[in-house]
Coordinates of C-alpha atoms (C1' of nucleotides) in Angstrom, one line a residue:
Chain A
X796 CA 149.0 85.2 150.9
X797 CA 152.3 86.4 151.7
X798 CA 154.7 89.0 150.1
X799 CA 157.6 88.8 152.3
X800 CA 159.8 85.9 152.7
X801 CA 160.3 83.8 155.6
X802 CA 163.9 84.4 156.4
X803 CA 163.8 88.2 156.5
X804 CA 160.6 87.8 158.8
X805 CA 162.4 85.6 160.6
X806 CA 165.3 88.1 160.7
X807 CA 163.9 91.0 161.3
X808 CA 161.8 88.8 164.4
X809 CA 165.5 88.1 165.7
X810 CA 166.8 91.3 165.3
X811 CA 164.1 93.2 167.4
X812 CA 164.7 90.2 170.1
X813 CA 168.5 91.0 170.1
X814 CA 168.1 94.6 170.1
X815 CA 164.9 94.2 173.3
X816 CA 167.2 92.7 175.2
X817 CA 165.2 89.5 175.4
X818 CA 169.2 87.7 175.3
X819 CA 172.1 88.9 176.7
X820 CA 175.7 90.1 174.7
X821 CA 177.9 86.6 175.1
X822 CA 175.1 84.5 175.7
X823 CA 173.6 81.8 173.2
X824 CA 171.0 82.2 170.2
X825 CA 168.7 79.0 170.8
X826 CA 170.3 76.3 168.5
X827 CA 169.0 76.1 164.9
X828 CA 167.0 73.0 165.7
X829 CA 164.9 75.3 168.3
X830 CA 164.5 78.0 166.0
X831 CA 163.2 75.7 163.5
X832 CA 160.4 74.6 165.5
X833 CA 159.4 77.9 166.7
X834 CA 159.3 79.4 163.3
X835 CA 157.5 76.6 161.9
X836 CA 160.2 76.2 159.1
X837 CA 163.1 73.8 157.9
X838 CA 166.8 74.2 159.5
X839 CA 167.9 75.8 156.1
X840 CA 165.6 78.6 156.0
X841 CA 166.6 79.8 159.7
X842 CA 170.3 79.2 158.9
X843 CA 169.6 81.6 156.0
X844 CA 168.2 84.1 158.4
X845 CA 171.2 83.6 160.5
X846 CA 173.3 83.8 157.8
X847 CA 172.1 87.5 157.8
X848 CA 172.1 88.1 161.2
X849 CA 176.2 87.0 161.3
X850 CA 177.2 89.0 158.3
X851 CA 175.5 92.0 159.9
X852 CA 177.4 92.0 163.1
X853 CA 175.0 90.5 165.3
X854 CA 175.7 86.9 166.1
X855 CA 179.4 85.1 166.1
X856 CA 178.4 81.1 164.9
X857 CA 180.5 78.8 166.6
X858 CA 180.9 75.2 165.8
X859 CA 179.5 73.4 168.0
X860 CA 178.6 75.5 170.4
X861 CA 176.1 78.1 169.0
X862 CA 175.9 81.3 167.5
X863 CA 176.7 83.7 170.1
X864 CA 175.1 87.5 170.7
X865 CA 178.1 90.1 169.9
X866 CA 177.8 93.5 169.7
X867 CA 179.5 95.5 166.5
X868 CA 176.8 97.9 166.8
X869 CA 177.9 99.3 170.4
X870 CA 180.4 102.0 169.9
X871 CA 178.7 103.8 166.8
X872 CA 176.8 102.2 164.0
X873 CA 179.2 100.6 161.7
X874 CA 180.7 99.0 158.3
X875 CA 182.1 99.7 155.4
X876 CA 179.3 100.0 152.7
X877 CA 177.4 101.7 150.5
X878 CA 175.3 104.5 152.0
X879 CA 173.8 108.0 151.4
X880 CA 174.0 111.2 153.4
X881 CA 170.8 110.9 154.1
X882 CA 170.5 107.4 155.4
X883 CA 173.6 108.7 157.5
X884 CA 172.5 112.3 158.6
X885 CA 169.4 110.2 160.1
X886 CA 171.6 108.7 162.5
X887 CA 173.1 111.5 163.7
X888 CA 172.8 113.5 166.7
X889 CA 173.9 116.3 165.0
X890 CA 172.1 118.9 162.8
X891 CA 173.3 118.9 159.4
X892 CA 172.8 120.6 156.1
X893 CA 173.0 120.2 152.0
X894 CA 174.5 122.5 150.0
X895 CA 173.6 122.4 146.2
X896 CA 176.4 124.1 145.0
X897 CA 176.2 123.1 141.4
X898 CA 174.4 121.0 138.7
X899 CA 175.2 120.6 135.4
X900 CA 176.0 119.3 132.5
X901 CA 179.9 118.3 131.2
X902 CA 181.7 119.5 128.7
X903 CA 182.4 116.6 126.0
X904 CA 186.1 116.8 126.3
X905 CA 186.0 116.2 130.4
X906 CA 188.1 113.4 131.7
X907 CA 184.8 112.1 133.6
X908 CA 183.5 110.9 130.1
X909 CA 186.2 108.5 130.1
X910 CA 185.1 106.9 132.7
X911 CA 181.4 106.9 132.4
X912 CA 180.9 107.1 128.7
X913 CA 183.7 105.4 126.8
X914 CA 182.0 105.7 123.5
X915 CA 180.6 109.7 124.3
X916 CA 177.6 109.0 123.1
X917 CA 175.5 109.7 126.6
X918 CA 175.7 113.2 128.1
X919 CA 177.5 113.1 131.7
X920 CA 176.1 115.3 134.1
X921 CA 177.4 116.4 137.5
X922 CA 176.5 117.8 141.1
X923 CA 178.4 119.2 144.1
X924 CA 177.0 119.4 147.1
X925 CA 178.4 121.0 150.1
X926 CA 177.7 119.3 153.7
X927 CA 177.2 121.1 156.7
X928 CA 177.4 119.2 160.0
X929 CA 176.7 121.6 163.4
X930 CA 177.4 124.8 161.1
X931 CA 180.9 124.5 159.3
X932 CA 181.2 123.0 156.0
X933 CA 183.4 120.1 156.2
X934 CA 182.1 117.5 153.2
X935 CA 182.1 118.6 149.5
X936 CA 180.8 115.9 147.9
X937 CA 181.5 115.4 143.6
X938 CA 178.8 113.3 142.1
X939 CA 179.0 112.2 138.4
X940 CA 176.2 110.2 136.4
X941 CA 175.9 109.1 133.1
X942 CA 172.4 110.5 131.9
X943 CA 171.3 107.6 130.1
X944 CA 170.8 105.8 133.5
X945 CA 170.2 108.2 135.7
X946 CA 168.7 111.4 134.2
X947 CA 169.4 114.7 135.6
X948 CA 167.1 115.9 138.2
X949 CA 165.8 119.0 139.7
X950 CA 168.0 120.9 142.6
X951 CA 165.2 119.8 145.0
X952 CA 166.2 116.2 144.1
X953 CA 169.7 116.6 144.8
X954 CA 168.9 118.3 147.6
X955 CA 166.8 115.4 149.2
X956 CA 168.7 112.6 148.2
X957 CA 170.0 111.5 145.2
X958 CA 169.6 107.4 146.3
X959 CA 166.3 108.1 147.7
X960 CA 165.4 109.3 143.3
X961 CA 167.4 106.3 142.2
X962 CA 166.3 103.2 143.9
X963 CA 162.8 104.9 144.9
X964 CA 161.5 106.9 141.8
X965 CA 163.7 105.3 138.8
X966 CA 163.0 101.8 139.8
X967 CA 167.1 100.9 140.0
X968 CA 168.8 98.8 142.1
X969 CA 172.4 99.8 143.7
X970 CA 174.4 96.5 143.5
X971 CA 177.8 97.1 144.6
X972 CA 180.7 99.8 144.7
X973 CA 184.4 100.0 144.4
X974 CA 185.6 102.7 146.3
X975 CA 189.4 104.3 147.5
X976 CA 190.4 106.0 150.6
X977 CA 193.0 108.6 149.8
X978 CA 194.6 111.4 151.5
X979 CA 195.2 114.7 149.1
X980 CA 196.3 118.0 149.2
X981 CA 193.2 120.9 149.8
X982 CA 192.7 122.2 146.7
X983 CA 191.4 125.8 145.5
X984 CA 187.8 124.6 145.2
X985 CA 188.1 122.7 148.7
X986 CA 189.3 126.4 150.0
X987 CA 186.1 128.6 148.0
X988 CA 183.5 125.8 148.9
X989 CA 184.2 124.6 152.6
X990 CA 185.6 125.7 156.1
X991 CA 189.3 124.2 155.7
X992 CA 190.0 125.7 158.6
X993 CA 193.7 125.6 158.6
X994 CA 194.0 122.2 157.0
X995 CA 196.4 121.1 154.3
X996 CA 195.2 117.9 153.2
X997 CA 192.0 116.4 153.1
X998 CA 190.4 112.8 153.2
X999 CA 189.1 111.8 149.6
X1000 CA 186.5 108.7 149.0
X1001 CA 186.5 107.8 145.3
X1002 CA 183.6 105.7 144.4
X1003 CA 183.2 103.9 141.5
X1004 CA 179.1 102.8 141.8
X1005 CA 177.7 100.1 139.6
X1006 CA 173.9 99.0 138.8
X1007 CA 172.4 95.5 139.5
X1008 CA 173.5 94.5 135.8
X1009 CA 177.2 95.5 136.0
X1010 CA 176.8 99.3 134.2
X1011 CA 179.0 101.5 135.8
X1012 CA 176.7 105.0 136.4
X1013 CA 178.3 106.8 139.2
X1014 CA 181.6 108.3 139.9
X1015 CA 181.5 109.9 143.2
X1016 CA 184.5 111.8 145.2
X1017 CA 183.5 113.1 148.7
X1018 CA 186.3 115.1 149.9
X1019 CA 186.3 115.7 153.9
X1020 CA 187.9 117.6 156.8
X1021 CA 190.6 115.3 158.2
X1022 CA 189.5 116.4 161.1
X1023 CA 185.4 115.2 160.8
X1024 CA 186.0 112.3 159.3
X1025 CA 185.9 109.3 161.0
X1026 CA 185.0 105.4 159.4
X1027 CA 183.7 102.8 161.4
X1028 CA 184.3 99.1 160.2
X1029 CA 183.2 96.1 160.8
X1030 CA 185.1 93.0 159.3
X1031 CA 184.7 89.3 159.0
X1032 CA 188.2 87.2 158.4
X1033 CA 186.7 85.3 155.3
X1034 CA 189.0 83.3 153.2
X1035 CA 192.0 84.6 152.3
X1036 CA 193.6 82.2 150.3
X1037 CA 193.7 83.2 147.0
X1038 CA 192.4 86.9 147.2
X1039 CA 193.2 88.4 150.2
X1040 CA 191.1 90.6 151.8
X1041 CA 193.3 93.7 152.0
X1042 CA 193.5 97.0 154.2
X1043 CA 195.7 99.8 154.2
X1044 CA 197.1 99.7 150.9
X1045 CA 200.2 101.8 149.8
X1046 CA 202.3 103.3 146.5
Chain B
X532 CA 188.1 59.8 151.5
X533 CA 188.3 63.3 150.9
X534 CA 189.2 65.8 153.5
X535 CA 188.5 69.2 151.2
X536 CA 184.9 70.6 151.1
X537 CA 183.2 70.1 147.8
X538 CA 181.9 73.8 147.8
X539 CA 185.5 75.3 148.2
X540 CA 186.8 72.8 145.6
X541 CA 184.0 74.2 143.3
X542 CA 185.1 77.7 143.9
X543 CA 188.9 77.1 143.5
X544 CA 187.9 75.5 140.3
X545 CA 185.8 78.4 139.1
X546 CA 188.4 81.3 140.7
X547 CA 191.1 79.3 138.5
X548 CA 189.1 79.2 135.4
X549 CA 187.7 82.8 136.0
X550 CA 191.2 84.6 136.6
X551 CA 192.3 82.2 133.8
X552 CA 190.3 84.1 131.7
X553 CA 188.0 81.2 130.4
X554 CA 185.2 83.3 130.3
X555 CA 185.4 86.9 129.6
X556 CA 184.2 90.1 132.0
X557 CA 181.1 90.9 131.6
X558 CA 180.2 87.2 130.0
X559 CA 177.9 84.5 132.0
X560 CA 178.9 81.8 133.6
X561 CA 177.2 78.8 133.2
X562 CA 173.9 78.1 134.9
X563 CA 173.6 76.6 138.3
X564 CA 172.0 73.9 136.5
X565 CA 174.6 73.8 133.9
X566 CA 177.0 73.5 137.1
X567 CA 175.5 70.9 139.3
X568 CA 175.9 68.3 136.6
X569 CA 179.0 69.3 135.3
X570 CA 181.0 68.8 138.9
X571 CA 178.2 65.7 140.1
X572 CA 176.8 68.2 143.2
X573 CA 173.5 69.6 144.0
X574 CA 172.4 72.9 142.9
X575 CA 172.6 73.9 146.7
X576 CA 176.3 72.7 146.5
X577 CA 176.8 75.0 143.3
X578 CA 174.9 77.9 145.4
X579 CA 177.7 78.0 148.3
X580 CA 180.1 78.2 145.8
X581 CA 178.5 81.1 143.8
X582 CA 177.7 82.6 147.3
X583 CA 181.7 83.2 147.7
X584 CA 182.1 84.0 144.2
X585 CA 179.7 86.8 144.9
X586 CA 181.1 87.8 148.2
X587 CA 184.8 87.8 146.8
X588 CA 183.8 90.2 143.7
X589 CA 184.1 87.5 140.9
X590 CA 180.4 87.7 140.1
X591 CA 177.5 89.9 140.6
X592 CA 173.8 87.4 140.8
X593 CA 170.8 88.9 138.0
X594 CA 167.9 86.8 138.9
X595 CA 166.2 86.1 135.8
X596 CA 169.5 86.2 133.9
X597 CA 172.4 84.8 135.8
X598 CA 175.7 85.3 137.4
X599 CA 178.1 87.6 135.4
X600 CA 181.8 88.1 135.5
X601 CA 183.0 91.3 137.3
X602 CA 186.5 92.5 138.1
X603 CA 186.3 94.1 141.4
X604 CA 190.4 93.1 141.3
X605 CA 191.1 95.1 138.4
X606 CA 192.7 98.5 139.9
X607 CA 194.9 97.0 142.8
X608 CA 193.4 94.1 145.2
X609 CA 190.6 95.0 147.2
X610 CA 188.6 95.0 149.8
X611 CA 188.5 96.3 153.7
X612 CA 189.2 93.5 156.0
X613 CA 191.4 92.0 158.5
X614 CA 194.8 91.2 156.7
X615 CA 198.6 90.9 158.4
X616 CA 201.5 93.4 156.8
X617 CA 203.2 90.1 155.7
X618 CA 200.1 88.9 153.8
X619 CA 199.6 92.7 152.4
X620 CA 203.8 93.0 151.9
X621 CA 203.3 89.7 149.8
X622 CA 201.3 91.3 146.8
X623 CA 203.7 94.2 147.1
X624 CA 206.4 94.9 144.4
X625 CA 208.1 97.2 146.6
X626 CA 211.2 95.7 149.0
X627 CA 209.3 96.1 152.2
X628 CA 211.0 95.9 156.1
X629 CA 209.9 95.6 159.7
X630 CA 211.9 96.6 162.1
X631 CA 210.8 95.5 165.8
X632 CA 210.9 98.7 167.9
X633 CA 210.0 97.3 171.4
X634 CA 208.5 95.0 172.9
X635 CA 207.5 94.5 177.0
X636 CA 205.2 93.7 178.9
X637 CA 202.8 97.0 180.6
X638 CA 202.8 98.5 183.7
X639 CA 199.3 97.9 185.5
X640 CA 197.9 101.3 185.2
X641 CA 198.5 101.7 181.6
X642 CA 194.9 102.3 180.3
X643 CA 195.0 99.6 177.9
X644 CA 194.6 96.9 180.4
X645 CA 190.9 98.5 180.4
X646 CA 190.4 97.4 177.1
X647 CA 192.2 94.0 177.3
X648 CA 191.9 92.7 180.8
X649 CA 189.6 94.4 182.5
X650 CA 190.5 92.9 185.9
X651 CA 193.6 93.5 185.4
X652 CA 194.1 89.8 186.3
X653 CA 196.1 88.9 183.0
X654 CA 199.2 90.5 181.9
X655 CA 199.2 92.6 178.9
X656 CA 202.1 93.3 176.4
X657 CA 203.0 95.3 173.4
X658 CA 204.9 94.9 170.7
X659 CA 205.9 98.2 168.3
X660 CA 207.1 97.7 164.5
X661 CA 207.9 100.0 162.0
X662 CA 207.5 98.9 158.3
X663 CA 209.6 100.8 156.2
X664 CA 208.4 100.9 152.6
X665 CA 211.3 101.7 149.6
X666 CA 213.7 102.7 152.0
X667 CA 211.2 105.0 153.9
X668 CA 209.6 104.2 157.3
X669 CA 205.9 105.2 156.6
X670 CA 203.6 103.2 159.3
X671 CA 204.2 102.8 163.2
X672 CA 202.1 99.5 164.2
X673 CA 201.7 100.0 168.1
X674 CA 200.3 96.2 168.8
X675 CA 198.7 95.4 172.4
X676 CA 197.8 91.7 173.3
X677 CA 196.0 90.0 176.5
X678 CA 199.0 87.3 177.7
X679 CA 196.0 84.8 178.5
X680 CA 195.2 84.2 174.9
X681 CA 198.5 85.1 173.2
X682 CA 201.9 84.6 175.4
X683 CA 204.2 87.1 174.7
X684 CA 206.6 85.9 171.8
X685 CA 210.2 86.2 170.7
X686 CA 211.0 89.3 168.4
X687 CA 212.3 86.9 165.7
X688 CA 207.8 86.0 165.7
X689 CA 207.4 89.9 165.9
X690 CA 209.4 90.4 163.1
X691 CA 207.7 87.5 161.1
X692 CA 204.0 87.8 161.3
X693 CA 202.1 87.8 164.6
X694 CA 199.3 86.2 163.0
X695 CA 201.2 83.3 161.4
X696 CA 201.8 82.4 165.1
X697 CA 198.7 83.2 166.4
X698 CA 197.0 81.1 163.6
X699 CA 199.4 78.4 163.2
X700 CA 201.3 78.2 165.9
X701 CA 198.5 78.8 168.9
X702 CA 195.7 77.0 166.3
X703 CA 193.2 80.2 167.3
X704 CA 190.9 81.3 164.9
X705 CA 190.8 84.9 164.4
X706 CA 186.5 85.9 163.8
X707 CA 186.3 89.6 163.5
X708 CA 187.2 92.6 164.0
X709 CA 185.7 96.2 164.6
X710 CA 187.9 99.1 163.0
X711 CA 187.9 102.8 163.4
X712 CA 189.8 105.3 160.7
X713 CA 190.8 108.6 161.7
X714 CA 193.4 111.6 161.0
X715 CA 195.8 112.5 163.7
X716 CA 198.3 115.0 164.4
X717 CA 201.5 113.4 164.3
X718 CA 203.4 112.5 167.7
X719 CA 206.8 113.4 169.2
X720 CA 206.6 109.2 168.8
X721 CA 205.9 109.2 165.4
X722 CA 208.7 111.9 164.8
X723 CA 210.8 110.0 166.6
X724 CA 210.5 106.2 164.8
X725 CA 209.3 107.6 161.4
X726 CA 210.1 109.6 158.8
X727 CA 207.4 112.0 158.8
X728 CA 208.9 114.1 156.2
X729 CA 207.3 117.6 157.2
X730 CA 203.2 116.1 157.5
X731 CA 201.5 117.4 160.3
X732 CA 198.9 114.7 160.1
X733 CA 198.6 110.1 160.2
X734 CA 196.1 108.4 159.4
X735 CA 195.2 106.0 162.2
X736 CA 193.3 102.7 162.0
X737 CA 192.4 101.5 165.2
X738 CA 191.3 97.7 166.0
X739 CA 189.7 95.9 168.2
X740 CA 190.5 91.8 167.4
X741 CA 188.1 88.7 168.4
X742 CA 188.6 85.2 168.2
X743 CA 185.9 82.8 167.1
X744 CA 184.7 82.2 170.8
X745 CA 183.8 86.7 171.1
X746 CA 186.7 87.1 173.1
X747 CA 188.8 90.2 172.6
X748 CA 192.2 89.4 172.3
X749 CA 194.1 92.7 170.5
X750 CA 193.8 96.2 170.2
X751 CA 196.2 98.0 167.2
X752 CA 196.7 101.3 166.5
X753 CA 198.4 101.3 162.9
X754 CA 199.8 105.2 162.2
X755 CA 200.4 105.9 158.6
X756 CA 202.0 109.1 156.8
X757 CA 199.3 110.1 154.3
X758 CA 200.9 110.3 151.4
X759 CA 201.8 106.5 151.6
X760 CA 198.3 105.4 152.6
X761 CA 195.7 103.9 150.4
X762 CA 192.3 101.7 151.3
X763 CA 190.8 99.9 148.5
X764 CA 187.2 98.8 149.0
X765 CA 184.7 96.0 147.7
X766 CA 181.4 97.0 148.9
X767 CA 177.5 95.3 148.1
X768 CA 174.6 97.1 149.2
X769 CA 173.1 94.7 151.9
X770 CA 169.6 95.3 153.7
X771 CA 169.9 98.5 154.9
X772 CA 166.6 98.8 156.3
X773 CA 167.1 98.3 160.0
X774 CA 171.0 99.0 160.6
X775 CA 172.1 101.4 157.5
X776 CA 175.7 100.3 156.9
X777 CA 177.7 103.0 157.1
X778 CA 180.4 104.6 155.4
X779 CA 182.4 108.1 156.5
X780 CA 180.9 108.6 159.9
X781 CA 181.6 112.2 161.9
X782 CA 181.6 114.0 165.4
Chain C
dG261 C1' 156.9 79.6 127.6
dA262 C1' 161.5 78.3 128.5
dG263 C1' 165.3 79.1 131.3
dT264 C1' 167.4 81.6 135.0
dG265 C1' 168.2 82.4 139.9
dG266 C1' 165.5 82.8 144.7
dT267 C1' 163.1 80.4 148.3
dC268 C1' 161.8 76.4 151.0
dT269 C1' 161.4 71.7 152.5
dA270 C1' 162.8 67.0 154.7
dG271 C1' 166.1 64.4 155.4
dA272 C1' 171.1 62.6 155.9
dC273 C1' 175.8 62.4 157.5
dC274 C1' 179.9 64.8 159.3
dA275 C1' 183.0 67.7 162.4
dC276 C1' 183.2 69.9 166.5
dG277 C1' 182.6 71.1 171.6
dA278 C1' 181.2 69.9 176.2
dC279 C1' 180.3 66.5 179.6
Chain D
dT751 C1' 177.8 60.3 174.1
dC752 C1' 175.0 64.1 173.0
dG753 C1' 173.8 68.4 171.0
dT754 C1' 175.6 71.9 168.1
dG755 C1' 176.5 73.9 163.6
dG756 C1' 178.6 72.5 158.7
dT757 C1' 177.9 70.2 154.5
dC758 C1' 175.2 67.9 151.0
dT759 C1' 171.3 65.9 148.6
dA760 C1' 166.8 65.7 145.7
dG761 C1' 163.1 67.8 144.8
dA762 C1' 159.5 71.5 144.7
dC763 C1' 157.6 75.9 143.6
dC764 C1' 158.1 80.9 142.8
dA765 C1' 159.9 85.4 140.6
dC766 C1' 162.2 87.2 137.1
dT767 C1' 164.1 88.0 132.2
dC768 C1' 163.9 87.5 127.4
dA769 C1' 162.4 86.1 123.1

DNA sequence: GAGTGGTCTAGACCACGAC
DNA sequence: TCGTGGTCTAGACCACTCA
C-alpha cells in the first residue's frame, strides 16, 4: 500500500541519477519507451515525471531526438519562485541571522487594510524582520497577513520561519504569488534598521501571496542592499502568443 | 485536415472567452467533464489545455472543487521570461526607439569568446542598442552572438528584432535561458550612450541563451537606469523539496 | 454520495530527427 | 525506415470538497 505516487518516485529516482552522475551534461535520458519498462509503468506516467524534471531545469526534450541532460543548476541554485529565507539561508555558505524587529498589530486606517481586508472586518497584523548575512544587515523584510488566515504568532515563530508555521502547523497551502522588482530611494527606516552603507537606493520585492483557493493573505516587501542582491533565473520560452511572457518592464 | 493542435485550439478558445469576460474572476469554469463534451475531446485533451491555463495565470486548479478564474494580468502583464524589446515595446503606450550603437565582429582575446566559443574556432560578434524610452535613453543592450549559429546581420535586423530573425528567418527555436539580476555602478559607457541623469547605479540582467538542441548561442547584458526599471512576476510554488526555487539570492 | 480534479493504464497515430 | 517525443483517445480508480 502506497502513499506516494509513481511519477514523483519516479522523479525523484531520476533526479538522484542526474545529480550521481550516473549520465553525463549533453548526453541522452533513455527514451520514454525505456523508462517505461524499467519503471514498470505506462509512457504517460514517465512523461509526467519528465514533465517535472524539464520544468525544473534538468532535462531539454527534443523532438525526436530525446530529452537531453542540461545543467540550470550549475552556477548557483536558481529560478524565479516562491521561497522563504529559511529554505534559502539553508543553501547558503554563509552565516546569516533574523532580526525580529517588530510585530504587531495595524491601525484600522492603514493603507495595508486595503489591500488585505477590503471590507475591515479582519484585523491585519504585521512583522519586520531584519536579515543579517556575514554580520551587516542588508534585508529588511515587511510582512503583512490578514489574521483571519493566518493568525498572529509568537516572536519565536517569526523568528523561525513564518512558511515553515503556515504550510506546516496551519495546514495551508501556498499556491502562487505576484510579485514586482523595483528600485527605490533608502528611506528613514531603511537607514535606523539596516547597514545602508553609503547607498541611495535600494532593491524592493513586492509580493502579493495568495492561498490554494485564490484569498489573497500576504503582502510582503523585502527591501535589499543593491549591493547583496543578486536573482538567479531560470526561464522556459513558452508560448507567447497572446500573453507574452514579459521581463524588464518600464514606466 | 487540420494542421492546429486541438489542445491549443481549446486554450485560444477558453483565453478568448476568459479575457472576454464570459465568466467572472473568481467564478468556475466548467468541469473538465463539462469540457470534454462540449469541444468532442478527451478529458486528457481538456487537461493540456487547463495545464496552460494554469501555467499562463488564467486559472488556479482546487482538487475537489475545480479550476477558478484568476487575474495574474490585472496590474501590468506579467511574468519573468525570455521576451525581445520589440515584443515588450509592443504592449507599451509609450513611443519607444532603438538606436543601433555598434556592431563588429571581436577581437580573439576578448573574454567573451570563453563563454561563446570556447575554442575560439568560431567568430563571435556584438551588436549594442540603446532603447530610448519617451525621449530618454534608459537601457544599453550589449548583445554577443556565436557566428556559427547566428551570422552576423545587417543593422536594419539589429534595429528590428534579433529574434524575429533568429526565429523566423534562421527557423531556430530559442529553449531557455538562465538569467542573473544585479545592481551596478554605472560605466564611463553607460555615461557615454545613456542618459544617466545623476544615478550612480544600473540594474543589470545578464543572459545566457540556448536553443532547443542545449547549445548556447547568446550572452546579453541589458543595463537599465533604475528609476525606469520594473519586473513583474507570475510565480506557483512547485516541489521545492529537492531544489528550493529560489528568489533574491546573495554573496 | 455525487461531483470534482489527480493519477494511471494501454493503445493509437502523427511529426520529427538521424541514418 | 526506424526510433524518438507529441498528441489524442477511452476508460479506470483514487482523493478531495461539499451538501
Amino acid at each position: 500500500m502506497e502513499m506516494t505516487k509513481k511519477y514523483l518516485k519516479i522523479y525523484d529516482d531520476l533526479v538522484k541519477k542526474i545529480q550521481a552522475g550516473v549520465w553525463q551534461v549533453s548526453a541522452m535520458l533513455p527514451s520514454e519507451n525505456e523508462l517505461s519498462s524499467h519503471y514498470n509503468s505506462s509512457r504517460e506516467t514517465i512523461r509526467n515525471a519528465l514533465d517535472l524534471l524539464s520544468q525544473n531545469g534538468f532535462i531539454q526534450k527534443v523532438h525526436g531526438k530525446g530529452s537531453i541532460i542540461i545543467d540550470a543548476h550549475k552556477l548557483s541554485l536558481p529560478v524565479s519562485g516562491i521561497v522563504s529565507f529559511k529554505e534559502l539561508a539553508e543553501n547558503l555558505q554563509l552565516s546569516t541571522q533574523t532580526i525580529v524587529a517588530s510585530l504587531n498589530y495595524l491601525e484600522k486606517d492603514h493603507d495595508i487594510y486595503k489591500i488585505l481586508s477590503p471590507a475591515a472586518k479582519d484585523r491585519v497584523w504585521q512583522v519586520e524582520r531584519v536579515r543579517e548575512i556575514a554580520n551587516e544587515k542588508v534585508i529588511l523584510d515587511k510582512d503583512f497577513f490578514n489574521d483571519k488566515h493566518i493568525p498572529k504568532p509568537s516572536v519565536d515563530v517569526c523568528q523561525d520561519s513564518i512558511y515553515d508555521y503556515i504550510e506546516g502547523e496551519l495546514g495551508l497551502t501556498i499556491a502562487f504569488a505576484q510579485k514586482e522588482i523595483v528600485v527605490e530611494e533608502v528611506t528613514e527606516e531603511d537607514q535606523m534598521r539596516l547597514d545602508v552603507d553609503g547607498f541611495t537606493n535600494m532593491v524592493v520585492i513586492k509580493s502579493h501571496v495568495y492561498l490554494e483557493d485564490t484569498s489573497l493573505f500576504q503582502y510582503t516587501e523585502s527591501r535589499h542592499r543593491p549591493d547583496k542582491f543578486r536573482l538567479v533565473d531560470f526561464a522556459r520560452r513558452l508560448d507567447t502568443r497572446h500573453h507574452p511572457v514579459h521581463e524588464p518592464f518600464l514606466t
